[in-house]
Amino acid sequence: QKEVEQNSGPLSVPEGAIASLNCTYSDRVSQSFFWYRQYSGKSPELIMSIYSNGDKEDGRFTAQLNKASQYVSLLIRDSQPSDSATYLCAVNNDNAGNMLTFGGGTRLMVKP
Amino acid sequence: SAVISQKPSRDICQRGTSLTIQCQVDSQVTMMFWYRQQPGQSLTLIATANQGSEATYESGFVIDKFPISRPNLTFSTLTVSNMSPEDSSIYLCSAYSGSRDEQYFGPGTRLTVT
């Protein structure tokens, strides 16, 4: 059973702080990793993808991947109330026909 | 990124009836998927819509209940058959772009079965 685990939260951070969202996965052969943001009542929106160990930065977002530890994280710098949403971690085992396995999501609340 | 539209955006249906959801992508994509999301829950994959062949269903989902079509590389339909209140959910279409190795989602269809 391939699993992707996330803390459901809610994770509450003050405005301007760094929000750190974490995800672990069980399938060692996983190759592609994604973070989606989902606002209440909306569909998931892809915000970051990462494929190799290390950090990948895009604006206020940084994705971090450690394949040895089977761990992927998302850092949001200078958190804004508009970042309040559920963040879904997704993992692609390329041998599974490009299907994504999703974590349960972490609900982030950024308080003004 | 691929732009995906779904119709209808929402519907209220009576028990025992069927609803067909349409998904249109603005470009040809390698793969299309159908997901279900219950309130407060994560995404559950229903099936992979294969162009020109039968869909591949995940455990717990069967073709008689969720028939899927994919006549070309930009369009797919999901039918929810013989609906019961337990089928009330959000149904999401997604498309995989092989060129970018990324998957995008449509806006979803909110289904309520009474």
Coordinates of N, CA and C in Angstrom, one line a residue:
Chain A
Q1 N 0.9 -1.2 0.0 CA 0.0 0.0 0.0 C 0.9 1.2 0.0
K2 N 0.8 2.0 -1.1 CA 1.6 3.2 -1.1 C 0.8 4.3 -0.4
E3 N 1.6 5.0 0.5 CA 0.9 5.9 1.4 C 1.7 7.3 1.4
V4 N 0.9 8.3 1.5 CA 1.4 9.6 1.7 C 0.8 10.2 2.9
E5 N 1.6 10.6 3.9 CA 1.1 11.1 5.2 C 1.3 12.5 5.4
Q6 N 0.3 13.2 5.9 CA 0.4 14.6 6.3 C -0.3 14.8 7.6
N7 N 0.2 15.7 8.4 CA -0.5 16.2 9.6 C -1.7 17.0 9.1
S8 N -2.9 16.6 9.6 CA -4.1 17.2 9.2 C -4.3 18.7 9.6
G9 N -3.6 19.0 10.7 CA -3.7 20.4 11.3 C -4.9 20.5 12.1
P10 N -5.4 21.8 12.2 CA -4.9 22.9 11.5 C -3.6 23.5 12.1
L11 N -2.7 24.0 11.1 CA -1.5 24.6 11.5 C -1.8 26.1 11.5
S12 N -1.6 26.7 12.6 CA -1.9 28.1 12.7 C -0.6 28.9 12.9
V13 N -0.4 29.9 12.0 CA 0.8 30.8 12.1 C 0.3 32.2 12.0
P14 N 1.1 33.1 12.6 CA 0.7 34.5 12.5 C 1.2 35.1 11.1
E15 N 0.5 36.1 10.7 CA 0.8 36.8 9.4 C 2.3 37.2 9.5
G16 N 3.0 36.9 8.4 CA 4.4 37.3 8.2 C 5.4 36.2 8.7
A17 N 4.9 35.2 9.3 CA 5.7 34.1 9.8 C 6.0 33.1 8.6
I18 N 6.9 32.1 8.9 CA 7.1 31.0 8.0 C 6.2 29.9 8.3
A19 N 5.5 29.4 7.4 CA 4.6 28.2 7.6 C 5.4 27.0 7.0
S20 N 5.5 25.9 7.8 CA 6.2 24.7 7.3 C 5.3 23.6 7.3
L21 N 5.1 23.0 6.1 CA 4.2 21.9 5.9 C 5.0 20.7 5.5
N22 N 4.7 19.5 6.1 CA 5.5 18.4 6.0 C 4.7 17.2 5.4
C23 N 5.4 16.3 4.8 CA 4.8 15.1 4.1 C 5.8 14.0 4.0
T24 N 5.4 12.8 4.4 CA 6.2 11.6 4.2 C 5.5 10.7 3.3
Y25 N 6.3 9.9 2.6 CA 5.8 8.9 1.7 C 6.4 7.5 1.9
S26 N 5.7 6.5 1.5 CA 6.2 5.2 1.8 C 6.9 4.5 0.6
D27 N 6.6 4.9 -0.6 CA 7.1 4.2 -1.8 C 8.5 4.8 -2.2
R28 N 9.5 4.0 -2.0 CA 10.9 4.5 -2.2 C 11.2 4.8 -3.7
V29 N 10.4 4.2 -4.6 CA 10.7 4.4 -6.0 C 10.0 5.7 -6.5
S30 N 9.3 6.4 -5.7 CA 8.6 7.6 -6.1 C 9.6 8.6 -6.7
Q31 N 9.2 9.3 -7.8 CA 10.1 10.1 -8.5 C 9.7 11.6 -8.6
S32 N 8.4 11.8 -8.5 CA 7.9 13.2 -8.7 C 7.0 13.6 -7.5
F33 N 7.1 14.8 -7.1 CA 6.4 15.3 -5.9 C 5.8 16.6 -6.1
F34 N 4.6 16.8 -5.6 CA 3.8 18.0 -5.9 C 3.1 18.5 -4.7
W35 N 3.0 19.8 -4.6 CA 2.2 20.5 -3.6 C 1.0 21.2 -4.3
Y36 N -0.2 20.9 -3.8 CA -1.4 21.6 -4.3 C -2.0 22.4 -3.2
R37 N -2.6 23.5 -3.5 CA -3.3 24.3 -2.6 C -4.8 24.2 -3.0
Q38 N -5.6 24.0 -1.9 CA -7.0 23.9 -2.2 C -7.8 24.8 -1.2
Y39 N -8.4 25.9 -1.8 CA -9.3 26.7 -1.0 C -10.6 26.0 -0.8
S40 N -11.3 26.4 0.3 CA -12.5 25.8 0.6 C -13.5 26.0 -0.6
G41 N -14.1 24.9 -1.0 CA -15.1 24.9 -2.1 C -14.5 25.0 -3.5
K42 N -13.2 25.0 -3.6 CA -12.5 25.1 -4.9 C -11.7 23.8 -5.2
S43 N -11.2 23.6 -6.4 CA -10.5 22.5 -6.8 C -9.0 22.7 -6.5
P44 N -8.2 21.6 -6.4 CA -6.8 21.8 -6.1 C -6.0 22.5 -7.2
E45 N -5.1 23.4 -6.8 CA -4.3 24.2 -7.7 C -2.8 23.8 -7.5
L46 N -2.2 23.4 -8.5 CA -0.8 23.0 -8.4 C 0.1 24.3 -8.1
I47 N 0.9 24.2 -7.1 CA 1.7 25.4 -6.7 C 3.2 25.1 -6.8
M48 N 3.6 23.8 -6.6 CA 5.0 23.5 -6.7 C 5.2 22.0 -7.1
S49 N 6.2 21.8 -7.9 CA 6.6 20.4 -8.2 C 8.1 20.3 -7.9
I50 N 8.6 19.2 -7.5 CA 10.0 19.0 -7.2 C 10.4 17.5 -7.6
Y51 N 11.5 17.3 -8.2 CA 11.9 16.0 -8.7 C 13.2 15.5 -8.2
S52 N 14.1 16.4 -7.7 CA 15.4 16.0 -7.2 C 15.6 16.5 -5.8
N53 N 16.5 15.8 -5.1 CA 16.8 16.2 -3.7 C 17.3 17.7 -3.6
G54 N 16.9 18.3 -2.5 CA 17.3 19.7 -2.3 C 16.1 20.6 -2.2
D55 N 16.4 21.9 -2.5 CA 15.4 22.9 -2.4 C 15.0 23.4 -3.8
K56 N 13.8 23.8 -3.9 CA 13.3 24.5 -5.1 C 12.5 25.7 -4.7
E57 N 12.9 26.9 -5.1 CA 12.2 28.1 -4.7 C 11.4 28.7 -5.8
D58 N 10.2 29.2 -5.4 CA 9.4 29.9 -6.4 C 8.6 31.0 -5.6
G59 N 9.1 32.2 -5.7 CA 8.5 33.3 -4.9 C 8.6 33.1 -3.4
R60 N 7.5 33.1 -2.8 CA 7.5 32.9 -1.3 C 7.5 31.4 -0.9
F61 N 7.4 30.5 -1.9 CA 7.3 29.1 -1.7 C 8.7 28.4 -1.9
T62 N 9.0 27.5 -1.0 CA 10.2 26.6 -1.2 C 9.8 25.2 -0.9
A63 N 10.0 24.3 -1.9 CA 9.8 22.9 -1.7 C 11.1 22.3 -1.4
Q64 N 11.1 21.3 -0.4 CA 12.3 20.6 0.0 C 12.1 19.1 -0.2
L65 N 13.0 18.4 -0.8 CA 12.9 17.0 -1.0 C 14.1 16.3 -0.4
N66 N 13.9 15.2 0.3 CA 14.9 14.3 0.8 C 14.5 12.9 0.6
K67 N 14.9 12.3 -0.5 CA 14.5 11.0 -0.9 C 15.0 9.9 0.0
A68 N 16.2 10.1 0.6 CA 16.7 9.1 1.6 C 15.8 9.0 2.8
S69 N 15.2 10.1 3.2 CA 14.3 10.1 4.4 C 12.9 10.0 4.0
Q70 N 12.6 10.0 2.7 CA 11.2 9.9 2.1 C 10.4 11.0 2.7
Y71 N 10.9 12.2 2.5 CA 10.3 13.4 3.1 C 10.3 14.5 2.2
V72 N 9.1 15.2 2.1 CA 9.0 16.4 1.3 C 8.3 17.5 2.1
S73 N 8.7 18.7 1.9 CA 8.1 19.8 2.7 C 7.9 21.0 1.9
L74 N 7.0 21.9 2.4 CA 6.7 23.1 1.7 C 6.9 24.2 2.7
L75 N 7.7 25.2 2.4 CA 7.8 26.4 3.3 C 7.2 27.5 2.6
I76 N 6.4 28.3 3.4 CA 5.8 29.5 2.9 C 6.3 30.6 3.7
R77 N 7.1 31.5 3.1 CA 7.6 32.7 3.8 C 6.6 33.8 3.8
D78 N 6.8 34.7 4.8 CA 5.9 35.9 4.9 C 4.5 35.5 4.6
S79 N 4.0 34.5 5.4 CA 2.6 34.0 5.3 C 1.6 35.1 5.3
Q80 N 0.6 35.0 4.5 CA -0.5 36.0 4.4 C -1.8 35.3 4.7
P81 N -2.8 36.0 5.1 CA -4.1 35.4 5.4 C -4.6 34.7 4.1
S82 N -4.3 35.2 2.9 CA -4.7 34.6 1.7 C -4.1 33.2 1.5
D83 N -3.1 32.9 2.2 CA -2.5 31.6 2.1 C -3.3 30.5 2.9
S84 N -4.2 31.0 3.7 CA -5.1 30.0 4.4 C -5.8 29.1 3.5
A85 N -5.6 27.8 3.6 CA -6.1 26.8 2.7 C -5.7 25.5 3.2
T86 N -6.1 24.4 2.5 CA -5.6 23.1 2.7 C -4.5 22.8 1.6
Y87 N -3.4 22.3 2.1 CA -2.3 22.0 1.2 C -2.1 20.5 1.1
L88 N -2.2 20.0 -0.1 CA -2.2 18.6 -0.4 C -0.8 18.2 -1.0
C89 N -0.2 17.2 -0.4 CA 1.0 16.7 -0.9 C 0.7 15.5 -1.8
A90 N 1.3 15.4 -3.0 CA 1.0 14.3 -3.9 C 2.3 13.7 -4.4
V91 N 2.3 12.4 -4.6 CA 3.5 11.7 -5.0 C 3.2 10.9 -6.2
N92 N 4.1 10.9 -7.2 CA 3.9 10.1 -8.4 C 5.0 9.0 -8.5
N93 N 4.5 7.8 -8.5 CA 5.4 6.7 -8.8 C 5.3 6.5 -10.3
D94 N 6.4 6.9 -11.0 CA 6.3 6.9 -12.4 C 6.0 5.5 -13.0
N95 N 6.2 4.4 -12.2 CA 5.8 3.1 -12.7 C 4.3 2.8 -12.6
A96 N 3.6 3.8 -12.0 CA 2.2 3.6 -11.8 C 1.3 4.3 -12.8
G97 N 1.9 4.6 -14.0 CA 1.1 5.2 -15.0 C 0.8 6.6 -14.8
N98 N 1.7 7.4 -14.1 CA 1.5 8.8 -13.8 C 0.3 9.1 -12.9
M99 N -0.1 8.1 -12.1 CA -1.2 8.4 -11.2 C -0.6 9.0 -9.9
L100 N -1.2 10.0 -9.3 CA -0.8 10.6 -8.1 C -1.4 9.9 -6.9
T101 N -0.7 9.8 -5.9 CA -1.2 9.4 -4.6 C -1.2 10.6 -3.7
F102 N -2.3 11.0 -3.1 CA -2.5 12.2 -2.4 C -2.4 11.9 -0.9
G103 N -1.8 12.8 -0.1 CA -1.9 12.8 1.3 C -3.3 13.4 1.7
G104 N -3.6 13.3 3.0 CA -4.9 13.8 3.5 C -5.0 15.3 3.5
G105 N -3.9 16.0 3.4 CA -3.9 17.5 3.4 C -3.7 18.0 4.8
T106 N -3.0 19.2 4.8 CA -2.8 20.0 6.0 C -3.6 21.3 5.9
R107 N -4.4 21.6 6.8 CA -5.1 22.9 6.8 C -4.3 23.9 7.5
L108 N -4.0 25.0 6.7 CA -3.2 26.1 7.2 C -4.1 27.3 7.5
M109 N -3.9 27.9 8.6 CA -4.6 29.1 9.0 C -3.6 30.2 9.3
V110 N -3.6 31.3 8.6 CA -2.7 32.4 8.8 C -3.5 33.5 9.4
K111 N -3.1 33.9 10.6 CA -3.9 34.8 11.4 C -3.4 36.2 11.3
P112 N -4.2 37.2 11.0 CA -3.7 38.6 10.9 C -3.2 39.1 12.2
Chain B
S1 N 0.1 25.8 -18.2 CA -0.7 24.8 -17.7 C -2.0 24.5 -18.5
A2 N -2.5 23.3 -18.4 CA -3.8 23.0 -19.1 C -4.9 23.7 -18.4
V3 N -5.9 24.2 -19.3 CA -7.1 24.7 -18.7 C -8.2 23.7 -18.9
I4 N -8.9 23.4 -17.8 CA -9.9 22.3 -17.8 C -11.2 22.9 -17.4
S5 N -12.2 22.5 -18.1 CA -13.6 22.9 -17.8 C -14.5 21.7 -17.5
Q6 N -15.4 21.9 -16.7 CA -16.3 20.8 -16.4 C -17.8 21.3 -16.4
K7 N -18.6 20.4 -16.9 CA -20.1 20.7 -16.9 C -20.8 19.5 -16.4
P8 N -21.9 19.7 -15.6 CA -22.3 20.9 -14.9 C -21.4 21.2 -13.7
S9 N -21.4 22.4 -13.2 CA -20.7 22.8 -12.0 C -21.3 22.2 -10.8
R10 N -22.6 22.1 -10.8 CA -23.3 21.5 -9.7 C -24.6 21.0 -10.2
D11 N -25.2 20.0 -9.4 CA -26.5 19.5 -9.8 C -27.1 18.8 -8.5
I12 N -28.4 18.9 -8.5 CA -29.1 18.1 -7.4 C -30.0 17.1 -8.2
C13 N -29.8 15.9 -7.8 CA -30.4 14.8 -8.6 C -31.2 13.9 -7.6
Q14 N -32.2 13.2 -8.2 CA -33.0 12.3 -7.4 C -32.4 10.9 -7.4
R15 N -32.6 10.2 -6.3 CA -32.1 8.9 -6.1 C -32.6 8.0 -7.3
G16 N -31.7 7.2 -7.8 CA -32.0 6.2 -8.9 C -31.8 6.8 -10.3
T17 N -31.5 8.0 -10.4 CA -31.2 8.6 -11.7 C -29.7 8.6 -12.0
S18 N -29.3 9.1 -13.2 CA -27.9 9.1 -13.6 C -27.6 10.5 -14.0
L19 N -26.3 10.8 -13.8 CA -25.8 12.1 -14.2 C -24.5 11.9 -15.0
T20 N -24.4 12.6 -16.1 CA -23.1 12.6 -16.9 C -22.4 13.9 -16.7
I21 N -21.1 13.8 -16.3 CA -20.3 15.0 -16.1 C -19.3 15.0 -17.3
Q22 N -19.2 16.2 -17.9 CA -18.3 16.4 -19.0 C -17.0 17.1 -18.6
C23 N -15.9 16.8 -19.2 CA -14.6 17.4 -18.9 C -13.9 17.7 -20.2
Q24 N -13.6 19.0 -20.4 CA -12.9 19.4 -21.6 C -11.6 20.1 -21.3
V25 N -10.5 19.7 -22.0 CA -9.2 20.3 -21.8 C -8.9 21.1 -23.0
D26 N -8.1 22.2 -22.8 CA -7.9 23.1 -23.9 C -6.7 22.7 -24.8
S27 N -6.1 21.5 -24.4 CA -5.0 21.0 -25.3 C -5.0 19.5 -25.1
Q28 N -4.3 18.8 -26.1 CA -4.2 17.4 -26.0 C -3.4 17.0 -24.8
V29 N -3.8 16.0 -24.0 CA -3.1 15.6 -22.9 C -3.0 14.0 -22.9
T30 N -1.9 13.6 -22.3 CA -1.6 12.2 -22.3 C -2.7 11.4 -21.5
M31 N -3.0 11.8 -20.3 CA -3.9 11.1 -19.5 C -4.9 12.0 -18.8
M32 N -6.1 11.4 -18.6 CA -7.1 12.1 -17.9 C -7.6 11.2 -16.7
F33 N -8.0 11.8 -15.6 CA -8.4 11.0 -14.5 C -9.7 11.6 -13.9
W34 N -10.4 10.8 -13.2 CA -11.6 11.2 -12.4 C -11.4 10.9 -11.0
Y35 N -11.6 11.9 -10.1 CA -11.5 11.8 -8.7 C -12.8 12.1 -8.0
R36 N -13.0 11.7 -6.8 CA -14.1 12.0 -6.0 C -13.5 12.6 -4.7
Q37 N -14.2 13.7 -4.2 CA -13.7 14.3 -2.9 C -14.9 14.5 -2.0
Q38 N -15.0 13.8 -0.9 CA -16.0 13.9 0.1 C -15.7 15.2 0.9
P39 N -16.7 15.8 1.5 CA -16.4 17.0 2.3 C -15.4 16.8 3.4
G40 N -14.4 17.6 3.4 CA -13.4 17.5 4.4 C -12.4 16.4 4.2
Q41 N -12.5 15.7 3.1 CA -11.6 14.6 2.8 C -10.6 14.9 1.7
S42 N -9.6 14.0 1.5 CA -8.7 14.2 0.4 C -9.3 13.6 -0.8
L43 N -8.5 13.5 -1.9 CA -9.0 13.0 -3.2 C -8.9 11.5 -3.2
T44 N -9.9 10.9 -3.8 CA -9.9 9.5 -4.1 C -10.0 9.3 -5.6
L45 N -9.1 8.6 -6.1 CA -9.1 8.3 -7.6 C -10.1 7.3 -7.9
I46 N -11.0 7.6 -8.9 CA -12.0 6.7 -9.3 C -11.5 5.8 -10.4
A47 N -10.9 6.5 -11.5 CA -10.4 5.8 -12.6 C -9.6 6.6 -13.5
T48 N -8.8 6.0 -14.3 CA -8.0 6.6 -15.4 C -8.8 6.5 -16.7
A49 N -9.1 7.6 -17.3 CA -9.8 7.5 -18.6 C -8.8 7.3 -19.7
N50 N -8.9 6.2 -20.4 CA -8.0 5.9 -21.5 C -8.6 6.2 -22.8
Q51 N -7.8 6.9 -23.7 CA -8.3 7.2 -25.0 C -8.4 6.0 -25.9
G52 N -9.5 5.7 -26.4 CA -9.7 4.6 -27.3 C -9.8 3.2 -26.6
S53 N -9.9 3.1 -25.3 CA -10.0 1.9 -24.7 C -10.8 2.0 -23.4
E54 N -11.1 0.9 -22.7 CA -11.9 1.0 -21.5 C -11.1 1.7 -20.4
A55 N -11.8 2.4 -19.5 CA -11.1 3.0 -18.4 C -10.5 2.0 -17.4
T56 N -9.6 2.4 -16.7 CA -8.9 1.6 -15.6 C -9.5 2.1 -14.3
Y57 N -10.2 1.2 -13.6 CA -10.9 1.6 -12.4 C -10.0 1.2 -11.1
E58 N -10.1 2.0 -10.1 CA -9.5 1.7 -8.8 C -10.4 0.8 -8.0
S59 N -9.7 0.2 -7.0 CA -10.5 -0.7 -6.1 C -11.7 0.0 -5.5
G60 N -12.8 -0.6 -5.6 CA -14.0 -0.1 -5.0 C -14.9 0.7 -6.0
F61 N -14.4 0.8 -7.2 CA -15.2 1.5 -8.3 C -15.3 0.6 -9.4
V62 N -16.5 0.5 -10.0 CA -16.8 -0.4 -11.1 C -17.4 0.3 -12.3
I63 N -17.3 -0.3 -13.4 CA -17.7 0.4 -14.7 C -19.2 0.5 -14.7
D64 N -20.0 -0.4 -14.1 CA -21.4 -0.3 -14.2 C -21.9 0.9 -13.4
K65 N -21.2 1.3 -12.4 CA -21.7 2.4 -11.6 C -21.1 3.7 -12.1
F66 N -19.9 3.7 -12.6 CA -19.2 4.9 -13.1 C -18.6 4.7 -14.5
P67 N -19.5 4.5 -15.5 CA -19.0 4.4 -16.8 C -18.3 5.7 -17.3
I68 N -17.2 5.5 -18.0 CA -16.3 6.6 -18.4 C -16.1 6.5 -19.9
S69 N -16.1 7.6 -20.6 CA -15.7 7.6 -22.0 C -14.6 8.6 -22.2
R70 N -13.8 8.3 -23.2 CA -12.7 9.3 -23.6 C -12.5 9.1 -25.1
P71 N -13.4 9.8 -25.9 CA -13.3 9.6 -27.3 C -12.1 10.3 -28.0
N72 N -11.5 11.2 -27.3 CA -10.3 11.8 -27.9 C -9.3 12.3 -26.8
L73 N -8.3 13.1 -27.2 CA -7.3 13.4 -26.3 C -7.6 14.7 -25.5
T74 N -8.8 15.3 -25.7 CA -9.1 16.5 -24.9 C -10.4 16.4 -24.2
F75 N -11.1 15.3 -24.3 CA -12.5 15.2 -23.7 C -12.8 13.9 -23.0
S76 N -13.5 14.0 -21.9 CA -13.9 12.7 -21.2 C -15.2 13.0 -20.5
T77 N -16.0 11.9 -20.3 CA -17.2 12.0 -19.5 C -17.2 10.9 -18.4
L78 N -17.8 11.3 -17.3 CA -18.0 10.3 -16.2 C -19.5 10.3 -15.9
T79 N -20.1 9.2 -15.9 CA -21.5 9.0 -15.5 C -21.6 8.4 -14.2
V80 N -22.4 9.0 -13.3 CA -22.7 8.4 -12.0 C -24.1 7.8 -12.2
S81 N -24.2 6.5 -12.1 CA -25.4 5.7 -12.4 C -26.2 5.3 -11.2
N82 N -27.5 5.2 -11.4 CA -28.3 4.7 -10.3 C -27.9 5.4 -8.9
M83 N -28.0 6.7 -8.9 CA -27.4 7.4 -7.8 C -28.2 7.2 -6.5
S84 N -27.4 7.2 -5.4 CA -27.9 7.2 -4.0 C -27.3 8.4 -3.3
P85 N -27.9 8.7 -2.1 CA -27.3 9.8 -1.4 C -25.8 9.7 -1.1
E86 N -25.3 8.4 -1.0 CA -23.9 8.2 -0.7 C -23.0 8.7 -1.8
D87 N -23.6 8.9 -3.0 CA -22.8 9.4 -4.1 C -22.7 11.0 -4.1
S88 N -23.3 11.6 -3.2 CA -23.2 13.0 -3.0 C -21.7 13.4 -2.7
S89 N -21.1 14.2 -3.6 CA -19.7 14.4 -3.4 C -19.3 15.5 -4.5
I90 N -18.0 15.8 -4.5 CA -17.5 16.6 -5.6 C -16.7 15.7 -6.5
Y91 N -17.0 15.8 -7.7 CA -16.3 15.0 -8.7 C -15.4 15.9 -9.5
L92 N -14.1 15.5 -9.6 CA -13.1 16.3 -10.2 C -12.4 15.5 -11.4
C93 N -12.3 16.2 -12.5 CA -11.5 15.7 -13.6 C -10.1 16.3 -13.5
S94 N -9.2 15.5 -13.9 CA -7.8 16.1 -14.0 C -7.1 15.6 -15.3
A95 N -6.1 16.3 -15.7 CA -5.4 16.0 -16.9 C -3.9 16.0 -16.6
Y96 N -3.2 15.1 -17.1 CA -1.8 15.0 -17.0 C -1.1 15.4 -18.2
S97 N -0.2 16.4 -18.0 CA 0.6 16.9 -19.1 C 2.0 16.2 -19.1
G98 N 2.2 15.3 -20.1 CA 3.5 14.6 -20.1 C 4.7 15.5 -20.4
S99 N 4.5 16.6 -21.1 CA 5.6 17.5 -21.4 C 6.1 18.2 -20.2
R100 N 5.2 18.4 -19.2 CA 5.6 19.1 -18.0 C 5.6 18.2 -16.8
D101 N 5.2 17.0 -17.0 CA 5.1 16.0 -15.9 C 4.3 16.7 -14.7
E102 N 3.1 17.3 -15.1 CA 2.3 17.9 -14.0 C 0.8 17.6 -14.3
Q103 N 0.1 17.6 -13.2 CA -1.3 17.2 -13.3 C -2.2 18.4 -12.8
Y104 N -3.2 18.7 -13.6 CA -4.1 19.9 -13.3 C -5.5 19.4 -13.1
F105 N -6.2 20.2 -12.4 CA -7.6 19.8 -12.0 C -8.6 20.8 -12.6
G106 N -9.8 20.2 -13.0 CA -10.9 21.1 -13.4 C -11.5 21.6 -12.1
P107 N -12.5 22.5 -12.3 CA -13.2 23.2 -11.2 C -14.1 22.3 -10.3
G108 N -14.4 21.1 -10.8 CA -15.2 20.2 -10.1 C -16.7 20.3 -10.3
T109 N -17.4 19.2 -10.0 CA -18.8 19.2 -10.1 C -19.4 18.7 -8.8
R110 N -20.2 19.6 -8.2 CA -20.7 19.3 -6.8 C -22.1 18.6 -7.1
L111 N -22.1 17.4 -6.7 CA -23.3 16.6 -6.8 C -24.0 16.3 -5.5
T112 N -25.3 16.6 -5.5 CA -26.1 16.3 -4.3 C -27.3 15.4 -4.8
V113 N -27.4 14.2 -4.1 CA -28.4 13.2 -4.4 C -29.4 13.2 -3.3
T114 N -30.7 13.4 -3.7 CA -31.7 13.5 -2.6 C -32.6 12.3 -2.7

